[in-house]
């Protein structure tokens, strides 16, 4: 089989459009960025010129423990591609931790332009098997975490006269599923 390039040619109109979405000089926080779509957001934003705080406490699928590996791997990938990134393992579910995440951006990059509230956890159980702790954990990350990050980010954004907050949900968040 002939050697085929894995690079897809970019339509000139698409290339012009991508220029409009450059993030050169922007400081971005992406929560839940160690894996999944958060990882993709962090890498894509860095590729567009943003400096990125890759936030992820690295908990297991069951929600226990912590591991710096997922966030650091994304940081290493961004840096290897020539971008700027730092890892942060704080939890969005705690107010003091949300403040530390924002402080990480301003300390590392001197500003804060975008927060992508992407962090999420899964406790996929039918309602009669869902414990109070499971319920509180999901609300803590998804709802309280989004509020904490937004509340922590707004003062820096107001002070500089600019900022964007992107809230992410899943199809399940909009339409539900079994469990």
XYZ file of N, CA, C and O in Angstrom:
716
model
N 0.850 -1.180 0.000
C 0.000 0.000 0.000
C 0.894 1.241 0.000
O 1.824 1.342 0.784
N 0.597 2.228 -0.839
C 1.420 3.429 -0.896
C 1.320 4.219 0.404
O 0.312 4.197 1.095
N 2.376 4.949 0.704
C 2.395 5.791 1.888
C 1.448 6.961 1.674
O 1.625 7.739 0.748
N 0.451 7.054 2.522
C -0.522 8.126 2.389
C -0.328 9.124 3.518
O -0.079 8.750 4.657
N -0.451 10.377 3.199
C -0.336 11.420 4.203
C -1.548 11.369 5.121
O -2.668 11.138 4.684
N -1.303 11.602 6.389
C -2.414 11.649 7.339
C -2.934 13.071 7.498
O -3.858 13.320 8.247
N -2.336 14.013 6.777
C -2.771 15.394 6.853
C -3.876 15.628 5.839
O -3.710 15.377 4.651
N -4.994 16.126 6.317
C -6.113 16.439 5.444
C -5.925 17.850 4.920
O -5.677 18.769 5.696
N -6.025 18.062 3.600
C -5.888 19.415 3.068
C -6.971 20.318 3.652
O -8.116 19.898 3.843
N -6.606 21.541 3.954
C -7.553 22.487 4.525
C -8.101 23.359 3.411
O -7.346 23.944 2.625
N -9.400 23.424 3.340
C -10.077 24.287 2.385
C -9.643 25.736 2.662
O -9.607 26.159 3.809
N -9.318 26.511 1.621
C -8.868 27.895 1.849
C -9.877 28.723 2.639
O -9.495 29.544 3.465
N -11.158 28.513 2.418
C -12.173 29.251 3.176
C -12.126 28.862 4.648
O -12.265 29.707 5.530
N -11.898 27.582 4.928
C -11.790 27.124 6.317
C -10.543 27.709 6.961
O -10.560 28.092 8.136
N -9.446 27.801 6.200
C -8.214 28.384 6.738
C -8.442 29.844 7.110
O -7.978 30.309 8.161
N -9.173 30.592 6.281
C -9.489 31.984 6.593
C -10.348 32.079 7.845
O -10.153 32.952 8.686
N -11.301 31.160 7.978
C -12.164 31.145 9.144
C -11.362 30.860 10.410
O -11.568 31.489 11.452
N -10.413 29.913 10.325
C -9.599 29.576 11.498
C -8.778 30.772 11.965
O -8.527 30.927 13.152
N -8.374 31.654 11.042
C -7.624 32.850 11.426
C -8.462 33.748 12.326
O -7.922 34.453 13.175
N -9.769 33.747 12.136
C -10.657 34.557 12.962
C -10.712 34.062 14.404
O -11.039 34.816 15.306
N -10.405 32.791 14.607
C -10.537 32.185 15.916
C -9.191 31.967 16.602
O -9.080 31.119 17.471
N -8.179 32.705 16.204
C -6.886 32.600 16.854
C -7.008 33.070 18.302
O -7.793 33.955 18.620
N -6.237 32.474 19.158
C -6.243 32.810 20.585
C -4.868 33.279 21.044
O -4.524 33.144 22.206
N -4.092 33.826 20.133
C -2.745 34.270 20.463
C -2.760 35.196 21.675
O -3.494 36.177 21.711
N -1.966 34.854 22.680
C -1.846 35.671 23.879
C -2.934 35.465 24.914
O -2.858 36.018 26.003
N -3.948 34.691 24.598
C -5.039 34.463 25.551
C -4.613 33.446 26.607
O -3.869 32.518 26.328
N -5.092 33.658 27.811
C -4.878 32.712 28.906
C -6.199 31.999 29.163
O -7.226 32.639 29.398
N -6.142 30.676 29.104
C -7.347 29.857 29.146
C -7.233 28.823 30.264
O -6.178 28.227 30.452
N -8.334 28.601 30.974
C -8.449 27.494 31.921
C -9.450 26.512 31.340
O -10.555 26.907 30.961
N -9.056 25.244 31.266
C -9.983 24.191 30.860
C -10.060 23.202 32.009
O -9.058 22.585 32.377
N -11.252 23.059 32.604
C -11.425 22.098 33.692
C -11.748 20.725 33.107
O -12.297 20.618 32.010
N -11.366 19.693 33.832
C -11.583 18.335 33.335
C -10.797 18.087 32.059
O -11.249 17.399 31.149
N -9.581 18.641 31.993
C -8.820 18.636 30.746
C -7.808 17.500 30.635
O -7.062 17.445 29.676
N -7.807 16.592 31.580
C -6.850 15.496 31.525
C -7.241 14.378 30.586
O -6.395 13.592 30.157
N -8.504 14.310 30.263
C -9.005 13.225 29.408
C -10.185 13.739 28.587
O -10.725 14.801 28.838
N -10.600 12.944 27.634
C -11.842 13.192 26.900
C -11.881 14.513 26.167
O -10.864 15.015 25.686
N -13.077 15.092 26.114
C -13.270 16.317 25.345
C -12.530 17.493 25.963
O -12.079 18.394 25.259
N -12.356 17.494 27.289
C -11.578 18.556 27.929
C -10.147 18.577 27.425
O -9.569 19.637 27.179
N -9.569 17.407 27.281
C -8.221 17.273 26.714
C -8.200 17.863 25.315
O -7.292 18.619 24.949
N -9.214 17.531 24.518
C -9.287 18.035 23.151
C -9.426 19.559 23.125
O -8.804 20.229 22.296
N -10.238 20.117 24.034
C -10.358 21.578 24.126
C -8.999 22.202 24.420
O -8.606 23.180 23.790
N -8.297 21.667 25.412
C -7.007 22.230 25.823
C -6.006 22.203 24.678
O -5.334 23.205 24.395
N -5.901 21.078 24.002
C -4.948 20.941 22.898
C -5.333 21.850 21.732
O -4.482 22.518 21.136
N -6.611 21.908 21.404
C -7.066 22.754 20.291
C -6.841 24.229 20.595
O -6.400 24.987 19.718
N -7.110 24.649 21.815
C -6.935 26.061 22.161
C -5.455 26.428 22.174
O -5.077 27.513 21.723
N -4.610 25.527 22.648
C -3.167 25.770 22.607
C -2.687 25.860 21.162
O -1.847 26.700 20.832
N -3.231 25.018 20.299
C -2.849 25.043 18.889
C -3.246 26.360 18.226
O -2.636 26.772 17.236
N -4.250 27.030 18.777
C -4.672 28.332 18.270
C -3.951 29.488 18.953
O -4.305 30.642 18.773
N -2.950 29.169 19.794
C -2.108 30.207 20.381
C -2.362 30.539 21.832
O -1.696 31.408 22.396
N -3.321 29.882 22.475
C -3.612 30.165 23.882
C -2.586 29.508 24.802
O -2.030 28.459 24.490
N -2.373 30.139 25.942
C -1.657 29.525 27.053
C -2.725 28.888 27.927
O -3.714 29.529 28.268
N -2.516 27.619 28.304
C -3.610 26.846 28.888
C -3.262 26.304 30.271
O -2.205 25.700 30.462
N -4.176 26.504 31.220
C -4.146 25.792 32.490
C -4.950 24.515 32.270
O -6.150 24.569 32.005
N -4.272 23.387 32.345
C -4.898 22.080 32.183
C -5.285 21.605 33.569
O -4.453 21.145 34.338
N -6.565 21.772 33.915
C -7.033 21.412 35.246
C -7.666 20.034 35.237
O -8.572 19.774 34.440
N -7.172 19.166 36.098
C -7.762 17.839 36.275
C -7.162 17.205 37.512
O -5.947 17.028 37.583
N -7.989 16.862 38.509
C -7.441 16.225 39.718
C -7.031 14.776 39.505
O -6.402 14.176 40.359
N -7.370 14.205 38.350
C -6.930 12.860 38.022
C -7.550 11.775 38.879
O -6.898 10.778 39.178
N -8.823 11.946 39.238
C -9.489 10.911 40.027
C -9.809 9.709 39.144
O -9.890 9.825 37.919
N -9.997 8.571 39.776
C -10.356 7.360 39.037
C -11.796 7.460 38.546
O -12.538 8.369 38.943
N -12.206 6.516 37.720
C -13.593 6.508 37.246
C -14.586 6.412 38.393
O -15.703 6.893 38.297
N -14.169 5.807 39.500
C -15.060 5.701 40.657
C -15.039 6.972 41.499
O -15.786 7.094 42.458
N -14.174 7.926 41.140
C -14.131 9.193 41.847
C -13.168 9.225 43.015
O -13.195 10.157 43.805
N -12.309 8.248 43.123
C -11.384 8.195 44.247
C -9.962 8.499 43.794
O -9.625 8.413 42.617
N -9.128 8.843 44.779
C -7.716 9.068 44.540
C -7.444 10.332 43.762
O -8.322 11.155 43.532
N -6.192 10.508 43.404
C -5.781 11.606 42.532
C -4.493 11.196 41.844
O -3.711 10.423 42.380
N -4.310 11.718 40.666
C -3.156 11.352 39.848
C -2.804 12.540 38.967
O -3.627 12.984 38.162
N -1.598 13.063 39.121
C -1.150 14.200 38.320
C -0.916 13.811 36.864
O -0.821 14.678 35.994
N -0.852 12.515 36.595
C -0.510 12.035 35.256
C -1.372 12.561 34.128
O -0.828 13.060 33.131
N -2.703 12.465 34.199
C -3.512 12.911 33.055
C -3.293 14.386 32.697
O -3.086 14.710 31.523
N -3.314 15.274 33.673
C -3.107 16.695 33.384
C -1.698 16.933 32.855
O -1.505 17.673 31.877
N -0.706 16.318 33.471
C 0.671 16.535 33.053
C 0.930 15.994 31.651
O 1.685 16.586 30.877
N 0.291 14.885 31.295
C 0.455 14.340 29.942
C -0.057 15.318 28.888
O 0.558 15.487 27.826
N -1.178 15.977 29.179
C -1.716 16.962 28.242
C -0.775 18.164 28.159
O -0.489 18.664 27.068
N -0.277 18.609 29.301
C 0.691 19.713 29.314
C 1.914 19.356 28.481
O 2.380 20.144 27.654
N 2.435 18.157 28.682
C 3.616 17.721 27.928
C 3.342 17.699 26.430
O 4.194 18.095 25.627
N 2.150 17.257 26.043
C 1.783 17.214 24.629
C 1.696 18.624 24.040
O 2.175 18.879 22.927
N 1.097 19.545 24.787
C 0.990 20.932 24.320
C 2.381 21.548 24.178
O 2.697 22.183 23.174
N 3.222 21.340 25.179
C 4.585 21.900 25.125
C 5.400 21.291 23.994
O 6.166 21.996 23.327
N 5.239 19.994 23.758
C 5.964 19.329 22.674
C 5.585 19.911 21.313
O 6.396 19.905 20.381
N 4.363 20.417 21.209
C 3.906 21.036 19.966
C 4.247 22.525 19.899
O 3.849 23.219 18.971
N 4.981 23.020 20.915
C 5.402 24.414 20.922
C 4.494 25.350 21.686
O 4.699 26.567 21.669
N 3.483 24.816 22.377
C 2.550 25.649 23.114
C 2.959 25.876 24.555
O 3.963 25.340 25.031
N 2.158 26.683 25.240
C 2.377 26.989 26.651
C 1.245 26.382 27.463
O 0.072 26.585 27.141
N 1.600 25.666 28.532
C 0.579 25.058 29.392
C 1.173 24.743 30.745
O 2.382 24.521 30.879
N 0.304 24.744 31.753
C 0.651 24.307 33.101
C -0.450 23.393 33.599
O -1.611 23.524 33.201
N -0.073 22.467 34.469
C -1.050 21.534 35.050
C -1.538 22.070 36.379
O -0.796 22.726 37.115
N -2.794 21.764 36.685
C -3.386 22.105 37.966
C -4.315 20.972 38.369
O -5.122 20.522 37.559
N -4.188 20.519 39.625
C -4.979 19.368 40.085
C -6.077 19.732 41.085
O -6.658 18.858 41.709
N -6.381 21.000 41.247
C -7.413 21.392 42.202
C -8.798 20.950 41.733
O -9.053 20.805 40.541
N -9.711 20.799 42.699
C -11.085 20.392 42.418
C -11.982 21.609 42.232
O -11.959 22.534 43.047
N -12.781 21.590 41.180
C -13.733 22.671 40.949
C -14.848 22.675 41.989
O -15.524 23.688 42.181
N -15.045 21.566 42.675
C -16.163 21.421 43.610
C -15.963 22.211 44.902
O -16.912 22.375 45.662
N -14.771 22.694 45.135
C -14.477 23.441 46.361
C -14.134 24.888 46.006
O -13.327 25.153 45.122
N -14.741 25.820 46.746
C -14.572 27.244 46.459
C -13.103 27.664 46.518
O -12.603 28.331 45.606
N -12.382 27.281 47.551
C -10.973 27.667 47.675
C -10.147 27.090 46.527
O -9.231 27.753 46.012
N -10.474 25.880 46.107
C -9.754 25.251 44.997
C -10.027 25.971 43.682
O -9.112 26.152 42.868
N -11.261 26.379 43.459
C -11.597 27.122 42.238
C -10.787 28.416 42.183
O -10.269 28.788 41.123
N -10.647 29.079 43.307
C -9.828 30.289 43.355
C -8.373 29.991 43.023
O -7.716 30.777 42.337
N -7.863 28.853 43.503
C -6.474 28.480 43.187
C -6.298 28.192 41.700
O -5.251 28.493 41.124
N -7.305 27.629 41.067
C -7.230 27.364 39.622
C -7.107 28.679 38.864
O -6.253 28.827 37.979
N -7.937 29.645 39.214
C -7.888 30.959 38.563
C -6.563 31.639 38.867
O -5.931 32.227 37.979
N -6.111 31.553 40.111
C -4.832 32.146 40.494
C -3.684 31.518 39.713
O -2.722 32.194 39.345
N -3.781 30.235 39.441
C -2.773 29.542 38.632
C -2.653 30.200 37.256
O -1.543 30.418 36.756
N -3.780 30.540 36.657
C -3.757 31.199 35.342
C -3.132 32.581 35.433
O -2.253 32.924 34.626
N -3.563 33.376 36.389
C -3.041 34.745 36.471
C -1.574 34.759 36.897
O -0.801 35.580 36.402
N -1.181 33.844 37.776
C 0.230 33.758 38.158
C 1.097 33.278 36.999
O 2.205 33.763 36.792
N 0.608 32.309 36.244
C 1.393 31.706 35.163
C 1.423 32.546 33.897
O 2.443 32.592 33.206
N 0.303 33.202 33.588
C 0.185 33.866 32.293
C -0.146 35.357 32.378
O -0.265 36.018 31.350
N -0.359 35.870 33.598
C -0.588 37.297 33.775
C -1.984 37.784 33.486
O -2.268 38.969 33.607
N -2.870 36.875 33.141
C -4.239 37.273 32.816
C -5.138 36.051 32.764
O -4.665 34.924 32.885
N -6.427 36.280 32.537
C -7.402 35.206 32.344
C -8.411 35.676 31.310
O -9.102 36.669 31.514
N -8.479 34.967 30.197
C -9.387 35.364 29.125
C -10.574 34.431 28.944
O -11.656 34.879 28.590
N -10.357 33.138 29.163
C -11.411 32.153 28.909
C -11.381 31.087 29.994
O -10.309 30.618 30.377
N -12.564 30.708 30.459
C -12.726 29.533 31.315
C -13.677 28.587 30.594
O -14.773 28.990 30.187
N -13.238 27.351 30.416
C -14.095 26.320 29.851
C -14.479 25.393 30.999
O -13.656 24.635 31.506
N -15.734 25.508 31.451
C -16.266 24.664 32.524
C -16.670 23.328 31.913
O -17.784 23.158 31.428
N -15.742 22.395 31.945
C -15.940 21.108 31.298
C -15.901 19.941 32.280
O -16.332 18.849 31.947
N -15.407 20.158 33.490
C -15.230 19.059 34.441
C -16.547 18.330 34.676
O -17.606 18.949 34.777
N -16.455 17.024 34.749
C -17.636 16.221 35.005
C -17.248 14.854 35.530
O -16.151 14.365 35.264
N -18.140 14.281 36.295
C -17.947 12.922 36.795
C -19.202 12.118 36.512
O -20.258 12.671 36.230
N -19.070 10.825 36.603
C -20.189 9.940 36.295
C -20.485 9.042 37.484
O -19.587 8.399 38.029
N -21.707 9.020 37.886
C -22.216 8.068 38.882
C -23.470 7.481 38.271
O -24.582 7.811 38.642
N -23.267 6.653 37.270
C -24.356 6.172 36.435
C -25.061 4.990 37.101
O -24.706 3.839 36.884
N -26.049 5.309 37.916
C -26.824 4.280 38.594
C -28.310 4.647 38.515
O -28.653 5.822 38.459
N -29.151 3.648 38.547
C -30.578 3.937 38.616
C -30.857 4.606 39.951
O -30.136 4.409 40.927
N -31.885 5.410 39.989
C -32.129 6.287 41.128
C -32.218 5.535 42.466
O -31.762 6.017 43.485
N -32.769 4.335 42.484
C -32.894 3.621 43.749
C -31.570 3.024 44.227
O -31.482 2.548 45.342
N -30.541 3.070 43.388
C -29.218 2.601 43.788
C -28.211 3.744 43.954
O -27.080 3.512 44.350
N -28.630 4.963 43.674
C -27.766 6.126 43.787
C -27.719 6.576 45.243
O -28.756 6.869 45.842
N -26.530 6.620 45.807
C -26.393 7.028 47.208
C -26.406 8.548 47.321
O -26.179 9.268 46.333
N -26.635 9.036 48.529
C -26.566 10.474 48.778
C -25.183 11.014 48.431
O -25.059 12.095 47.848
N -24.139 10.269 48.774
C -22.773 10.704 48.469
C -22.540 10.800 46.968
O -21.883 11.735 46.495
N -23.060 9.820 46.208
C -22.936 9.869 44.755
C -23.629 11.114 44.201
O -23.085 11.831 43.358
N -24.847 11.360 44.655
C -25.627 12.510 44.202
C -24.892 13.813 44.505
O -24.762 14.678 43.651
N -24.393 13.940 45.730
C -23.679 15.151 46.123
C -22.388 15.328 45.324
O -22.007 16.451 44.977
N -21.707 14.232 45.019
C -20.474 14.313 44.237
C -20.762 14.842 42.827
O -20.032 15.704 42.313
N -21.812 14.330 42.196
C -22.166 14.785 40.851
C -22.551 16.264 40.880
O -22.071 17.056 40.063
N -23.402 16.651 41.810
C -23.787 18.062 41.914
C -22.584 18.935 42.232
O -22.461 20.054 41.720
N -21.684 18.424 43.079
C -20.500 19.188 43.468
C -19.616 19.543 42.288
O -19.101 20.659 42.197
N -19.429 18.615 41.381
C -18.580 18.886 40.216
C -19.355 19.629 39.139
O -18.949 20.689 38.670
N -20.498 19.097 38.736
C -21.222 19.655 37.596
C -21.850 21.008 37.892
O -21.684 21.943 37.101
N -22.560 21.132 38.965
C -23.310 22.358 39.251
C -22.493 23.330 40.098
O -22.208 24.448 39.675
N -22.087 22.897 41.278
C -21.317 23.778 42.153
C -19.973 24.120 41.521
O -19.515 25.257 41.616
N -19.352 23.158 40.850
C -18.073 23.422 40.204
C -18.165 24.499 39.140
O -17.308 25.381 39.045
N -19.210 24.449 38.326
C -19.411 25.468 37.302
C -19.627 26.826 37.946
O -19.047 27.829 37.520
N -20.441 26.871 39.008
C -20.667 28.121 39.726
C -19.375 28.634 40.352
O -19.036 29.815 40.218
N -18.632 27.755 41.029
C -17.386 28.169 41.684
C -16.401 28.762 40.687
O -15.781 29.798 40.946
N -16.215 28.086 39.568
C -15.260 28.565 38.575
C -15.697 29.892 37.967
O -14.877 30.794 37.770
N -16.979 30.022 37.682
C -17.489 31.264 37.117
C -17.329 32.401 38.113
O -16.818 33.473 37.772
N -17.716 32.163 39.342
C -17.618 33.195 40.380
C -16.166 33.584 40.626
O -15.857 34.763 40.818
N -15.247 32.619 40.595
C -13.836 32.915 40.820
C -13.218 33.669 39.646
O -12.320 34.497 39.836
N -13.685 33.401 38.433
C -13.100 34.000 37.231
C -13.563 35.426 36.969
O -12.795 36.242 36.445
N -14.788 35.738 37.301
C -15.380 37.015 36.909
C -14.601 38.232 37.424
O -14.413 39.189 36.658
N -14.111 38.270 38.652
C -13.366 39.473 39.061
C -12.155 39.774 38.176
O -11.941 40.937 37.798
N -11.381 38.771 37.809
C -10.226 38.999 36.928
C -10.682 39.476 35.557
O -10.072 40.376 34.961
N -11.744 38.897 35.056
C -12.246 39.285 33.735
C -12.805 40.702 33.752
O -12.575 41.478 32.818
N -13.504 41.048 34.805
C -14.051 42.409 34.916
C -12.934 43.428 35.010
O -13.005 44.492 34.388
N -11.911 43.107 35.778
C -10.794 44.030 35.964
C -10.097 44.334 34.639
O -9.692 45.465 34.393
N -9.945 43.326 33.786
C -9.277 43.565 32.505
C -10.264 43.977 31.411
O -9.856 44.267 30.289
N -11.574 43.981 31.725
C -12.576 44.433 30.763
C -12.891 43.426 29.674
O -13.447 43.777 28.632
N -12.563 42.162 29.907
C -12.803 41.147 28.887
C -12.754 39.765 29.507
O -11.979 39.508 30.424
N -13.539 38.862 28.973
C -13.474 37.461 29.359
C -14.629 36.686 28.764
O -15.659 37.257 28.416
N -14.404 35.394 28.640
C -15.428 34.506 28.109
C -15.511 33.273 28.993
O -14.488 32.730 29.428
N -16.732 32.808 29.220
C -16.967 31.587 29.981
C -17.780 30.652 29.106
O -18.832 31.030 28.573
N -17.271 29.439 28.946
C -17.925 28.422 28.122
C -18.342 27.291 29.051
O -17.507 26.721 29.759
N -19.625 26.976 29.078
C -20.136 25.874 29.883
C -20.465 24.698 28.975
O -21.171 24.860 27.985
N -19.940 23.538 29.333
C -20.075 22.345 28.513
C -21.013 21.361 29.210
O -20.949 21.194 30.429
N -21.857 20.725 28.443
C -22.662 19.630 28.956
C -22.627 18.507 27.926
O -22.126 18.680 26.826
N -23.135 17.396 28.308
C -23.151 16.262 27.394
C -24.569 16.045 26.863
O -25.537 16.616 27.360
N -24.667 15.187 25.907
C -25.969 14.789 25.393
C -26.830 14.265 26.547
O -28.007 14.576 26.647
N -26.205 13.509 27.436
C -26.925 12.975 28.587
C -27.457 14.098 29.462
O -28.548 14.008 30.003
N -26.682 15.174 29.584
C -27.126 16.305 30.377
C -28.358 16.962 29.803
O -29.161 17.540 30.531
N -28.518 16.874 28.512
C -29.682 17.481 27.865
C -30.865 16.532 27.730
O -32.014 16.937 27.815
N -30.580 15.245 27.512
C -31.641 14.309 27.194
C -31.774 13.139 28.173
O -32.723 12.374 28.066
N -30.814 12.981 29.046
C -30.880 11.887 30.023
C -30.587 10.536 29.421
O -30.414 10.392 28.217
N -30.474 9.538 30.292
C -30.271 8.162 29.873
C -30.649 7.259 31.032
O -30.983 7.735 32.106
N -30.600 5.976 30.819
C -30.878 5.037 31.902
C -29.814 5.242 32.970
O -28.627 5.252 32.687
N -30.221 5.401 34.220
C -29.258 5.636 35.289
C -28.999 7.096 35.460
O -28.190 7.503 36.231
